[in-house]
Coordinates of C-alpha atoms and ligand atoms in Angstrom, one line a residue:
M18 CA 4.4 -12.8 0.0
F19 CA 6.0 -10.2 2.6
G20 CA 5.2 -11.9 6.3
R21 CA 6.2 -8.1 7.6
I22 CA 6.1 -4.4 6.4
L23 CA 6.9 -1.6 7.9
I24 CA 4.5 1.6 6.7
A25 CA 7.0 4.9 6.8
N26 CA 3.9 7.2 7.2
R27 CA 1.8 8.6 10.2
G28 CA -2.7 9.1 9.8
E29 CA -4.9 8.1 8.3
I30 CA -3.0 6.6 5.6
A31 CA -1.0 4.1 7.9
Q32 CA -4.4 3.1 9.2
R33 CA -5.2 2.7 5.8
V34 CA -2.6 0.1 4.9
I35 CA -2.5 -1.6 8.3
R36 CA -6.1 -2.5 7.9
T37 CA -5.3 -4.2 4.3
C38 CA -2.0 -6.0 6.2
R39 CA -4.8 -7.2 8.7
E40 CA -6.4 -8.9 6.1
L41 CA -4.0 -10.5 4.1
G42 CA -2.6 -11.7 6.9
I43 CA 0.8 -9.5 7.0
E44 CA 2.0 -8.2 10.2
T45 CA 2.5 -4.2 10.4
V46 CA 5.5 -2.4 11.7
A47 CA 4.5 1.4 12.6
V48 CA 6.7 4.5 12.8
Y49 CA 6.3 7.6 14.5
S50 CA 7.3 10.8 15.7
E51 CA 7.5 12.5 19.0
A52 CA 4.6 14.5 18.0
D53 CA 2.6 11.0 17.0
A54 CA 3.2 9.0 20.2
D55 CA -0.8 8.9 21.1
A56 CA -1.5 8.0 17.2
L57 CA -4.0 5.9 16.6
Y58 CA -2.6 3.7 13.7
L59 CA -0.3 3.0 16.4
R60 CA -2.3 1.1 18.7
Q61 CA -3.8 -0.8 15.5
A62 CA 0.2 -2.2 14.3
D63 CA 2.2 -4.8 15.7
E64 CA 4.6 -3.3 16.5
T65 CA 5.9 0.5 17.1
I66 CA 8.8 2.5 16.7
C67 CA 9.7 5.6 17.6
I68 CA 12.0 7.4 14.3
G69 CA 12.7 11.0 15.5
P70 CA 11.3 14.3 16.8
A71 CA 8.5 16.0 15.3
Q72 CA 10.2 17.9 12.4
S73 CA 9.2 15.8 9.3
A74 CA 13.0 16.0 8.1
K75 CA 14.0 14.2 11.4
S76 CA 11.3 11.3 11.1
Y77 CA 9.1 10.6 8.2
L78 CA 11.6 12.6 5.6
N79 CA 14.5 10.4 7.6
I80 CA 16.2 7.9 5.7
P81 CA 18.4 7.1 8.0
A82 CA 16.2 6.4 11.1
I83 CA 13.1 4.3 8.7
I84 CA 15.8 2.3 7.3
S85 CA 17.6 1.3 10.5
A86 CA 13.7 0.9 12.1
A87 CA 12.8 -1.5 8.9
E88 CA 16.1 -3.5 9.7
V89 CA 15.1 -3.3 12.9
A90 CA 12.2 -5.1 12.6
D91 CA 13.2 -7.1 10.0
V92 CA 10.6 -6.4 7.4
D93 CA 10.2 -7.4 3.9
A94 CA 8.9 -4.6 2.7
I95 CA 7.9 -0.5 3.2
H96 CA 4.6 1.1 2.3
P97 CA 5.5 4.8 2.0
G98 CA 2.0 5.8 1.7
Y99 CA 1.4 9.3 -0.1
G100 CA 3.2 12.8 0.7
F101 CA 7.1 12.1 2.5
L102 CA 8.8 9.8 1.0
S103 CA 6.6 8.0 -1.3
E104 CA 8.0 9.8 -4.7
N105 CA 11.7 9.7 -3.9
E106 CA 13.3 8.5 -5.9
H107 CA 16.8 8.2 -3.3
F108 CA 14.6 5.8 -1.1
A109 CA 13.3 3.8 -3.2
E110 CA 17.1 3.3 -4.3
V111 CA 17.9 2.8 -0.7
C112 CA 15.2 0.2 0.1
N113 CA 16.1 -2.0 -2.6
S114 CA 20.1 -2.1 -1.7
C115 CA 19.2 -3.3 1.4
N116 CA 16.8 -5.4 0.2
I117 CA 13.5 -4.1 1.1
T118 CA 11.2 -4.3 -1.4
F119 CA 9.8 -0.8 -2.2
I120 CA 5.9 -0.5 -2.2
G121 CA 6.1 1.6 -5.8
P122 CA 7.4 2.0 -8.7
D123 CA 11.0 1.4 -9.6
P124 CA 13.4 3.9 -8.3
E125 CA 14.3 4.5 -12.4
S126 CA 9.9 4.8 -13.2
V127 CA 9.6 7.1 -10.4
A128 CA 12.6 9.4 -11.2
A129 CA 11.0 9.5 -15.5
V130 CA 7.7 10.1 -14.4
G131 CA 8.1 12.6 -11.7
N132 CA 10.7 14.8 -14.8
K133 CA 7.3 16.7 -15.9
A134 CA 8.8 17.6 -19.3
R135 CA 10.3 13.6 -19.4
A136 CA 6.6 12.6 -18.6
R137 CA 5.8 14.7 -21.2
A138 CA 8.0 13.4 -23.9
M139 CA 6.9 9.8 -22.5
A140 CA 3.3 10.7 -23.1
V141 CA 3.8 12.2 -26.6
E142 CA 5.9 9.2 -27.4
A143 CA 2.8 6.6 -26.3
D144 CA 0.3 8.6 -28.3
V145 CA -1.3 10.5 -25.6
P146 CA -2.6 13.8 -26.1
V147 CA -0.2 16.6 -24.1
V148 CA -1.1 20.1 -24.0
P149 CA 0.4 22.3 -27.1
G150 CA 3.7 23.5 -25.5
S151 CA 8.0 23.6 -25.9
D152 CA 9.5 19.8 -27.4
G153 CA 11.9 19.5 -23.9
P154 CA 13.0 21.9 -21.6
V155 CA 13.3 25.6 -23.0
Q156 CA 17.1 26.5 -22.0
D157 CA 16.8 30.2 -22.8
E158 CA 14.5 33.6 -23.1
R159 CA 14.7 34.1 -26.9
T160 CA 13.8 30.2 -27.3
A161 CA 10.9 30.8 -24.9
L162 CA 9.9 34.1 -26.9
E163 CA 9.6 31.4 -29.9
V164 CA 7.8 29.0 -28.2
A165 CA 5.2 31.5 -27.3
Q166 CA 5.3 32.6 -30.6
R167 CA 4.3 29.9 -31.9
L168 CA 1.5 28.6 -28.9
G169 CA 0.0 32.1 -28.8
Y170 CA -0.6 33.5 -25.8
P171 CA -1.3 32.5 -22.8
V172 CA 1.2 30.2 -22.1
M173 CA 2.3 28.5 -19.1
I174 CA 5.9 28.3 -17.3
K175 CA 5.9 25.1 -15.6
A176 CA 9.3 23.6 -13.7
S177 CA 10.1 20.0 -14.8
S178 CA 11.0 19.1 -11.7
G179 CA 7.3 20.7 -9.7
G180 CA 4.1 19.3 -9.2
G181 CA 1.0 20.0 -7.6
G182 CA 1.3 23.7 -8.6
R183 CA 4.7 25.0 -8.0
G184 CA 7.1 26.6 -10.1
M185 CA 4.4 27.8 -12.1
R186 CA 3.4 31.1 -14.0
I187 CA 1.1 31.7 -16.2
A188 CA 2.3 35.1 -19.4
R189 CA 0.1 36.8 -21.4
N190 CA 2.3 38.9 -23.5
D191 CA 6.0 38.7 -24.3
P192 CA 7.6 41.0 -21.1
S193 CA 5.3 38.5 -18.4
L194 CA 6.6 35.8 -20.6
V195 CA 10.2 36.8 -19.7
S196 CA 10.1 37.8 -16.1
G197 CA 7.8 34.6 -15.9
F198 CA 10.5 32.5 -17.0
H199 CA 12.9 33.9 -14.9
A200 CA 10.6 34.0 -11.9
A201 CA 9.5 29.7 -12.4
R202 CA 13.3 29.2 -12.9
A203 CA 14.4 30.5 -9.6
E204 CA 11.8 29.3 -7.8
A205 CA 12.5 25.8 -9.5
E206 CA 16.0 26.2 -8.6
A207 CA 15.0 26.9 -4.4
A208 CA 12.6 24.8 -4.2
F209 CA 14.2 21.7 -6.2
G210 CA 17.0 22.5 -7.3
D211 CA 16.6 22.3 -11.2
P212 CA 15.8 25.0 -12.7
T213 CA 14.7 23.7 -16.1
V214 CA 11.6 24.6 -17.4
Y215 CA 9.2 23.7 -20.6
L216 CA 5.9 25.6 -21.7
E217 CA 2.5 25.0 -22.5
K218 CA -0.4 26.9 -24.3
F219 CA -2.1 27.6 -21.2
V220 CA -6.2 25.9 -20.9
E221 CA -8.7 28.7 -19.0
N222 CA -10.6 27.4 -16.5
P223 CA -9.8 23.4 -17.2
R224 CA -11.6 20.3 -15.1
H225 CA -8.8 18.2 -13.1
I226 CA -9.5 14.6 -14.0
E227 CA -7.1 12.1 -13.5
V228 CA -7.3 8.1 -14.3
Q229 CA -6.3 5.6 -11.5
L230 CA -4.0 2.9 -12.5
L231 CA -2.4 -0.7 -11.7
G232 CA 0.5 -2.2 -13.2
D233 CA 2.4 -5.0 -12.3
K234 CA 5.8 -6.3 -12.2
H235 CA 4.6 -8.7 -15.8
G236 CA 3.6 -5.6 -17.6
N237 CA -0.6 -6.1 -17.2
V238 CA -1.6 -2.5 -16.7
I239 CA -5.3 -1.9 -16.5
H240 CA -7.5 1.0 -15.4
L241 CA -9.6 1.7 -13.1
F242 CA -11.7 4.9 -14.6
E243 CA -11.2 8.3 -13.2
R244 CA -12.0 10.8 -10.8
D245 CA -12.8 14.5 -11.3
C246 CA -10.9 16.4 -9.0
S247 CA -11.8 20.0 -10.1
V248 CA -12.6 21.3 -6.8
Q249 CA -10.1 23.0 -5.5
R250 CA -8.2 25.6 -3.4
R251 CA -4.6 26.7 -4.1
H252 CA -3.6 22.9 -5.3
Q253 CA -5.4 21.8 -2.4
K254 CA -8.5 18.8 -3.3
L255 CA -11.0 20.0 -1.2
I256 CA -13.5 17.4 -2.8
E257 CA -13.2 14.1 -5.5
E258 CA -15.9 12.3 -6.8
A259 CA -16.1 9.3 -9.4
P260 CA -17.6 8.7 -12.0
S261 CA -16.7 12.4 -13.6
P262 CA -19.9 14.1 -14.1
S263 CA -18.6 16.0 -17.6
L264 CA -17.3 12.5 -19.2
T265 CA -19.2 11.0 -21.8
P266 CA -19.3 7.0 -21.9
E267 CA -16.4 7.5 -25.4
L268 CA -14.2 10.2 -23.4
R269 CA -14.3 8.1 -20.5
K270 CA -13.2 5.2 -22.3
R271 CA -10.5 6.9 -24.6
M272 CA -9.0 8.6 -21.7
G273 CA -8.6 5.3 -19.3
E274 CA -6.8 3.6 -22.7
A275 CA -4.6 7.1 -23.1
A276 CA -3.4 6.2 -19.5
V277 CA -2.9 2.4 -19.9
R278 CA -0.9 3.4 -22.9
L279 CA 1.8 5.8 -20.8
A280 CA 2.4 3.1 -18.2
K281 CA 2.6 0.4 -20.4
H282 CA 4.8 2.5 -22.1
A283 CA 6.7 3.3 -19.0
K284 CA 6.7 -0.2 -17.7
Y285 CA 5.2 1.1 -14.8
H286 CA 4.1 -0.8 -11.9
N287 CA 2.4 0.0 -8.9
A288 CA -0.9 2.3 -8.1
G289 CA -0.4 5.3 -10.0
T290 CA -2.1 7.8 -11.5
C291 CA -1.9 10.0 -15.0
E292 CA -3.8 13.4 -14.4
F293 CA -5.5 15.1 -17.4
L294 CA -6.9 18.9 -18.3
L295 CA -10.6 18.6 -19.6
D296 CA -11.4 21.6 -21.8
R297 CA -14.7 22.7 -22.6
K298 CA -15.0 21.6 -26.0
G299 CA -14.3 18.2 -24.5
N300 CA -10.2 17.9 -25.5
F301 CA -8.0 16.4 -22.6
Y302 CA -4.6 16.9 -22.1
F303 CA -1.6 14.9 -20.0
I304 CA -0.2 16.7 -17.1
E305 CA 1.4 14.8 -15.0
V306 CA 1.6 11.4 -13.3
N307 CA 1.5 10.9 -10.1
A308 CA 3.7 7.2 -8.9
R309 CA 1.4 6.8 -5.7
I310 CA -1.2 5.7 -3.5
Q311 CA -3.2 9.5 -3.5
V312 CA -5.3 10.7 -0.5
E313 CA -8.5 10.2 -3.0
H314 CA -7.9 6.8 -3.8
T315 CA -10.6 5.9 -1.6
V316 CA -13.4 7.2 -4.1
T317 CA -12.5 4.5 -6.7
E318 CA -12.4 2.1 -4.0
M319 CA -16.2 2.4 -3.3
V320 CA -17.2 2.9 -6.5
T321 CA -15.0 -0.5 -8.4
G322 CA -14.9 -2.1 -4.9
V323 CA -11.1 -2.7 -5.7
D324 CA -9.0 -2.6 -2.5
L325 CA -6.4 -0.7 -4.1
V326 CA -3.8 -1.1 -1.4
R327 CA -4.1 -5.1 -1.3
E328 CA -3.6 -4.9 -5.1
Q329 CA -0.6 -2.4 -4.3
I330 CA 1.1 -4.8 -2.0
L331 CA 0.4 -7.9 -4.2
V332 CA 2.2 -6.3 -7.1
A333 CA 5.0 -5.5 -5.0
A334 CA 5.2 -8.9 -4.0
G335 CA 5.8 -10.2 -7.8
E336 CA 2.0 -11.2 -8.0
K337 CA 0.0 -10.5 -11.3
L338 CA -3.0 -8.2 -10.7
S339 CA -5.9 -10.0 -9.6
Y340 CA -8.0 -7.9 -12.3
R341 CA -8.9 -7.7 -15.8
Q342 CA -9.8 -4.6 -17.6
E343 CA -12.6 -6.3 -18.0
D344 CA -13.4 -7.0 -14.4
I345 CA -13.5 -3.3 -13.6
R346 CA -17.0 -1.7 -13.5
I347 CA -18.1 1.6 -12.1
Q348 CA -21.1 0.9 -9.3
G349 CA -23.3 4.2 -8.2
H350 CA -21.1 7.4 -7.6
C351 CA -19.3 8.3 -4.6
I352 CA -18.2 12.1 -3.2
E353 CA -15.4 12.2 -1.0
V354 CA -14.8 15.4 0.6
R355 CA -11.3 16.7 2.5
I356 CA -12.0 17.6 6.7
N357 CA -9.1 20.2 7.3
A358 CA -8.4 21.5 10.6
E359 CA -8.4 24.7 8.9
D360 CA -10.2 28.1 9.7
P361 CA -11.9 29.3 6.0
E362 CA -12.8 32.6 7.9
K363 CA -9.1 33.3 8.1
D364 CA -7.4 32.4 4.8
F365 CA -7.4 28.4 6.1
Q366 CA -5.3 29.3 8.7
P367 CA -4.4 25.7 10.5
S368 CA -6.4 25.0 13.5
P369 CA -4.5 22.1 15.4
G370 CA -4.9 21.7 19.2
L371 CA -7.3 19.2 20.8
I372 CA -10.6 17.8 19.7
Q373 CA -12.4 18.0 22.7
M374 CA -16.0 15.3 21.6
Y375 CA -15.5 13.7 18.2
A376 CA -18.2 11.7 16.7
P377 CA -18.1 10.9 12.8
P378 CA -21.1 10.0 10.3
G379 CA -22.5 6.7 9.6
G380 CA -25.2 5.1 8.2
P381 CA -26.3 3.9 4.8
G382 CA -23.3 5.2 2.2
I383 CA -21.0 6.4 4.4
R384 CA -17.6 5.6 4.8
V385 CA -15.5 7.9 7.1
D386 CA -10.8 7.3 6.8
S387 CA -9.8 9.3 10.3
H388 CA -7.3 9.3 12.8
A389 CA -8.9 11.2 14.6
Y390 CA -11.1 10.1 18.1
S391 CA -12.4 12.5 21.7
G392 CA -9.3 13.6 23.4
Y393 CA -6.9 13.4 20.1
R394 CA -4.4 16.1 20.2
I395 CA -3.6 17.3 16.3
P396 CA 0.4 18.5 16.1
P397 CA 0.6 21.1 14.5
N398 CA 3.3 19.6 12.3
Y399 CA 1.4 18.0 9.6
D400 CA -1.0 18.3 7.1
S401 CA -3.9 20.0 9.0
M402 CA -5.8 17.1 7.2
I403 CA -8.0 15.1 9.9
G404 CA -10.0 12.4 7.9
K405 CA -11.6 12.1 5.0
L406 CA -16.2 11.4 4.5
L407 CA -17.1 9.3 1.4
A408 CA -20.8 8.7 0.5
H409 CA -21.4 6.2 -2.2
R410 CA -25.0 6.2 -3.7
S411 CA -26.4 4.8 -6.6
N412 CA -26.3 8.3 -8.3
R413 CA -24.6 11.3 -7.9
D414 CA -27.6 13.5 -6.9
A415 CA -28.3 11.0 -4.4
A416 CA -24.7 10.8 -3.1
I417 CA -24.6 14.9 -2.8
A418 CA -28.0 14.3 -0.5
T419 CA -26.3 10.9 1.7
M420 CA -23.0 13.6 1.8
L421 CA -24.3 16.8 3.2
R422 CA -26.7 14.6 5.7
A423 CA -23.2 13.3 7.1
L424 CA -21.8 17.0 7.2
D425 CA -24.5 17.8 9.3
E426 CA -24.4 14.4 11.7
Y427 CA -20.0 14.9 12.0
V428 CA -19.3 16.2 15.1
I429 CA -15.5 17.7 15.6
V430 CA -15.3 20.0 18.9
G431 CA -11.9 22.1 19.2
P432 CA -10.3 23.0 16.0
K433 CA -12.4 24.8 13.6
T434 CA -12.5 22.7 10.2
T435 CA -13.9 22.5 6.2
I436 CA -16.6 21.1 7.0
P437 CA -18.9 24.0 7.1
L438 CA -17.4 25.3 4.2
L439 CA -18.0 21.8 2.3
S440 CA -21.6 22.4 3.1
K441 CA -21.9 25.3 1.1
V442 CA -20.1 24.3 -1.5
L443 CA -22.0 20.7 -2.3
D444 CA -25.3 23.1 -2.0
H445 CA -23.8 25.3 -4.8
A446 CA -25.9 25.2 -8.1
E447 CA -23.2 25.1 -10.0
F448 CA -21.5 21.7 -8.2
R449 CA -25.2 20.6 -8.2
T450 CA -25.0 21.0 -11.5
S451 CA -21.6 20.2 -12.1
R452 CA -20.9 23.4 -14.0
H453 CA -17.7 23.7 -12.2
D454 CA -14.4 23.9 -13.1
T455 CA -10.9 24.1 -11.3
G456 CA -11.6 27.9 -10.4
F457 CA -14.7 27.5 -9.0
V458 CA -13.9 27.6 -4.9
E459 CA -11.5 30.5 -5.7
R460 CA -14.1 32.2 -7.2
F461 CA -17.3 31.2 -4.8
L462 CA -14.4 32.4 -1.8
S463 CA -13.9 35.8 -3.1
A464 CA -17.9 36.2 -3.4
H465 CA -18.2 35.4 0.0
P466 CA -15.7 36.6 1.7
S467 CA -17.1 37.5 4.7
A468 CA -19.6 34.7 4.5
K469 CA -20.3 33.3 8.3
H470 CA -20.5 29.6 8.0
K471 CA -23.0 27.7 9.7
Q472 CA -21.5 26.3 13.0
P473 CA -22.4 22.1 13.6
Ligands
MV4_502 C1 -1.9 23.5 -16.2 C2 -3.3 24.0 -16.3 C3 -3.9 24.9 -17.5 N1 -3.2 24.7 -18.8 N2 -1.6 23.2 -18.0 C4 -1.8 22.7 -11.4 C5 -0.9 21.7 -11.0 C6 -0.4 21.2 -12.1 N3 -0.5 19.5 -11.4 C7 -1.1 21.8 -13.3 N4 -1.8 22.1 -12.6 C8 -2.3 22.9 -13.9 N5 -1.6 23.4 -15.3 C9 -1.6 24.1 -18.8 N6 -1.5 23.8 -20.2 C10 -4.1 24.6 -15.2 C11 -3.5 24.1 -14.0 C12 -4.1 24.4 -12.9 C13 -5.2 23.5 -12.3 C14 -5.1 22.0 -12.7 C15 -5.8 20.9 -12.2 C16 -6.3 21.5 -10.6 C17 -7.0 22.6 -10.4 C18 -5.5 23.8 -11.2 C19 -5.5 24.8 -10.7 C20 -5.1 26.2 -11.7 C21 -4.3 25.4 -12.2

């Protein structure tokens, strides 16, 4: 087992990894930028190293700085958290060549699943349902028109190197396909240095469901059921829950088994997820793989009782998974909301700065994963999530009631936050009855453009 791990991340996920390391008796090395010198996770680590100035490119994305810190601190492994270098094939390779274990998949797997067109092809090989679409990348306008003709409109043009909604276009006719094809290629080239795109039939108003996976280096893969992440705005998740209220036990089983087939076919190890779209008729389609621990992994931890970060570390060290598929059971219902320092009244403009007072909720059924504290100054340089609030209860209605109570209890004085908006969404009939889909938040926001939210 590792003696020392460096965490190449910040904020709540750095704390999350440190917590599990402590329980495993592993020493931790935290790295930080000049903007994070007062961060809470630095007090929880055994050792801290400054890796550069505030800009991510010069600190949390600075591979030479992170590797130097790892060499100086003499760590055995690096945990990348989420975002930053977590799905960077080159970083995984550099770690390996320095004899430092990258706590994630092999560089080859990172590259394979990071390419959406390749991941889609692997899904087909593994007999996992995909959205009807092109057979691989589409190289020219004429082929795009032929594929669209075969699929029927609307279609979606997607960048192979994209993800999280970047480099995507919807086309509802030939002219918009032609313009969208060139626009998506240009955007993908600029954003990812790769203009490759492929086509899929557009699934209208789907639910977004992802299956949590764990794989070890001995070929064992299990799934930990699904999370429903249909409450999103501009590809940013606001609320996640498990189990999904829109799956039947039979669908749940088929989706889990499909995800495991894909991971086994890809020889995937580490924690990961398979993302699916679910349509109104109960058809599900694979769309992408996330080769990292995700923000919302906590929801699955609550309903399964499995410490996903622990499993991630153990499998990276070459151990076998601690669980068999039949050991994994869903207990009750968990809802997570993301608390962001943003102003929903001003188009979710970031609201960094001093937290004058911070008092998180507690009591039965509540978990808070946050790096905030009274007197903390949120730096303007990073994403605006200041914490995750989870309510775990025996059923969905009870989890919603506990969450609404906890949101009312939450005191954050200083920055504007998404708390009042989250209360409104949770209290909305469409969410309460789970008739919502991935378009729900945006429809809600345009229906209440100047809604004055209740202040805590
Ligand atoms: C789709 C889709 C409909 N049809 N693909 C958005 C981000 C990326 N993960 C894939 N996305 C979508 N792909 C087809 N063929 C609709 C979306 C989509 C979406 C998916 C999940 C959650 C929210 C979404 C919001 C808009 C579009």
